[in-house]
GROMACS .gro file of C-alpha atoms in nm:
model
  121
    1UNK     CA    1   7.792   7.141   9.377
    2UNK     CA    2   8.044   7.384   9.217
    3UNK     CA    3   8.096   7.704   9.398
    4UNK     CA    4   8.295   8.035   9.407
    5UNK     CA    5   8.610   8.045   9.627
    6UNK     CA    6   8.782   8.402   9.738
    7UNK     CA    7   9.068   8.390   9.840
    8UNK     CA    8   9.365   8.746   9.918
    9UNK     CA    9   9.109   8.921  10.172
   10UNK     CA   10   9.330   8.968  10.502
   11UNK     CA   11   9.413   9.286  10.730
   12UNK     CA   12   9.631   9.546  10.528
   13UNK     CA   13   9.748   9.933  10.643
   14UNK     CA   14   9.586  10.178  10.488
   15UNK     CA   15   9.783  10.300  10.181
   16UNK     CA   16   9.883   9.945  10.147
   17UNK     CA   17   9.725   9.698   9.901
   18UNK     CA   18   9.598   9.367   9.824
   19UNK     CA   19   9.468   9.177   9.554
   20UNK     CA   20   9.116   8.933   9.593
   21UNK     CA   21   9.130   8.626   9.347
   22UNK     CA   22   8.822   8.451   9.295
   23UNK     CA   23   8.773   8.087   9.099
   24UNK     CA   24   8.537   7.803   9.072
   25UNK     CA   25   8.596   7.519   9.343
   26UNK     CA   26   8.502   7.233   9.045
   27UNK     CA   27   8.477   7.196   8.668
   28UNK     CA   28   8.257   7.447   8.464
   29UNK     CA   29   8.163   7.489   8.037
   30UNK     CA   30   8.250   7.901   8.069
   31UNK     CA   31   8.214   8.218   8.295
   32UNK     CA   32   8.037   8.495   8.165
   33UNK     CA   33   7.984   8.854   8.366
   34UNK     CA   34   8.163   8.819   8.643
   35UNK     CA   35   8.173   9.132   8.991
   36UNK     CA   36   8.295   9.216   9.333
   37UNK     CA   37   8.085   9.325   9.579
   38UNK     CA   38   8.120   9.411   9.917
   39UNK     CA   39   7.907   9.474  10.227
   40UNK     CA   40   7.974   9.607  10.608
   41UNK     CA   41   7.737   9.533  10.886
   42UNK     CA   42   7.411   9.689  10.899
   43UNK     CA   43   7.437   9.792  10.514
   44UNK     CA   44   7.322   9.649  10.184
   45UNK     CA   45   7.554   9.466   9.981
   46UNK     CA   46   7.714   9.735   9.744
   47UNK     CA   47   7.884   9.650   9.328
   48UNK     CA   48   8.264   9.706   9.347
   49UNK     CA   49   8.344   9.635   9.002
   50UNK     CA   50   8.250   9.413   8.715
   51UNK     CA   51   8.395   9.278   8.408
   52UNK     CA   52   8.189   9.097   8.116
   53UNK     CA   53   8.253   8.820   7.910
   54UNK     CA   54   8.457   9.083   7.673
   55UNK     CA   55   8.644   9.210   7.914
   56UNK     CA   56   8.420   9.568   7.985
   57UNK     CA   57   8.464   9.712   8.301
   58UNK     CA   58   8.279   9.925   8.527
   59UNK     CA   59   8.338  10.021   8.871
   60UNK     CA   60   8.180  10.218   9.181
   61UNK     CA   61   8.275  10.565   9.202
   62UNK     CA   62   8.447  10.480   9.520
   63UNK     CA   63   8.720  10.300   9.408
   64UNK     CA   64   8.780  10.433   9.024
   65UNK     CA   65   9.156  10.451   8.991
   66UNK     CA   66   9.216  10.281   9.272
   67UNK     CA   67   9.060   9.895   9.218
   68UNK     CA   68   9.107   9.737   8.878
   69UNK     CA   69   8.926   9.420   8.807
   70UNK     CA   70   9.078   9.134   8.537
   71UNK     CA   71   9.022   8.796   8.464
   72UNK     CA   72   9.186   8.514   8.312
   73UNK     CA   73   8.943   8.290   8.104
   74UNK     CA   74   9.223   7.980   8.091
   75UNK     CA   75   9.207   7.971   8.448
   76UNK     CA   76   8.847   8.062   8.517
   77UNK     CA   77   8.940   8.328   8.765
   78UNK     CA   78   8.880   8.716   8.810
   79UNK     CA   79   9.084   8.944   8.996
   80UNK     CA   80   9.020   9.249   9.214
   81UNK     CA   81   9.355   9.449   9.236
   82UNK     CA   82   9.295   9.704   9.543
   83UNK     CA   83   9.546   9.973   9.578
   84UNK     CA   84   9.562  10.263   9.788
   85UNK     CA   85   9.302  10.099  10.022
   86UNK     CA   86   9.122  10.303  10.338
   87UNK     CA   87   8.956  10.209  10.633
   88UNK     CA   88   8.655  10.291  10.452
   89UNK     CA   89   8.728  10.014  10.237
   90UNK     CA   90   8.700   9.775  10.534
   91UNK     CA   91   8.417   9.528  10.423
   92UNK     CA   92   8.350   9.139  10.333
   93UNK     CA   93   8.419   9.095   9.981
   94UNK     CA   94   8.170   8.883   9.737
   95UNK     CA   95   8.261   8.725   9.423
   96UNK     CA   96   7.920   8.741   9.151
   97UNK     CA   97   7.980   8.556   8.854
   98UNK     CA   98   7.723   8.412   8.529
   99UNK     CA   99   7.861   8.012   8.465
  100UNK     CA  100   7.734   7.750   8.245
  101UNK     CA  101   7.843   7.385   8.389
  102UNK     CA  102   7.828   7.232   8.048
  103UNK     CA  103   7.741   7.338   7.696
  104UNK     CA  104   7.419   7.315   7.667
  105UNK     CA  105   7.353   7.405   8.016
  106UNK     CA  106   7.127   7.710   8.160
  107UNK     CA  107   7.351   8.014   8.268
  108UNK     CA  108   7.315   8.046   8.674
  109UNK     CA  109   7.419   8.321   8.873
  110UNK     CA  110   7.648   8.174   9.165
  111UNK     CA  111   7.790   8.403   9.488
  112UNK     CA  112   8.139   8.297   9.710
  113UNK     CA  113   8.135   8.283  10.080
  114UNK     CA  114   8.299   8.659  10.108
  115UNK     CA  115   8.641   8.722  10.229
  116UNK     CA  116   8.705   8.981  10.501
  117UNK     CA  117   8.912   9.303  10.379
  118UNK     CA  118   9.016   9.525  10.707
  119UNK     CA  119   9.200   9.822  10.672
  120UNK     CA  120   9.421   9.978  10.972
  121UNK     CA  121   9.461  10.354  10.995
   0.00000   0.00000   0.00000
């Protein structure tokens, strides 16, 4: 059963930066949309950024200028780049992303485990 591994989360100073990579742990035919999320205790889980198959972005009004989301198709991996972070940044961070396993394969919606982003002041 392929999943979605994070990896970069960790415990940073705030003004500092970090960057959240996020790939398939097997094989796959193609990634499509792809996000970030994130989520603190007691909250719903809240869109970060996303990037689609053509490389549009969008991001929460939160983090514009500060987060930057990429991917790299060869490697079947998308980035989050987070500069300039806060404690209000402090959160588990989810990988989203749309994957075929083969060609002729339905497109499924898959989540990572989360990676834990803390942010000293």
């Amino acid at each position: 059963q392929v999943q979605l591994v994070e990896s970069g989360g960790g415990l940073v100073q705030a003004g500092g930066s970090l960057r959240l990579s996020c790939a398939p742990s097997g094989r796959i035919f193609s990634m499509h949309d792809m996000g970030w999320y994130r989520q603190v205790p007691g909250k719903q889980r809240d869109v970060v950024a996303a990037i689609t198959s053509d490389n549009n972005t969008n991001y929460a009004d939160s983090v514009k200028g500060r987060f930057f989301i990429s991917r790299d198709n060869a490697k079947n991996t998308v980035y989050l780049q987070m500069n300039s972070l806060n404690p209000e940044d402090t959160a588990v961070y989810y990988c989203n992303a749309d994957l075929k396993m083969t060609r002729y394969g339905l497109r499924r919606n898959y989540w990572g485990q989360g990676t834990q982003v803390t942010v000293s002041s």
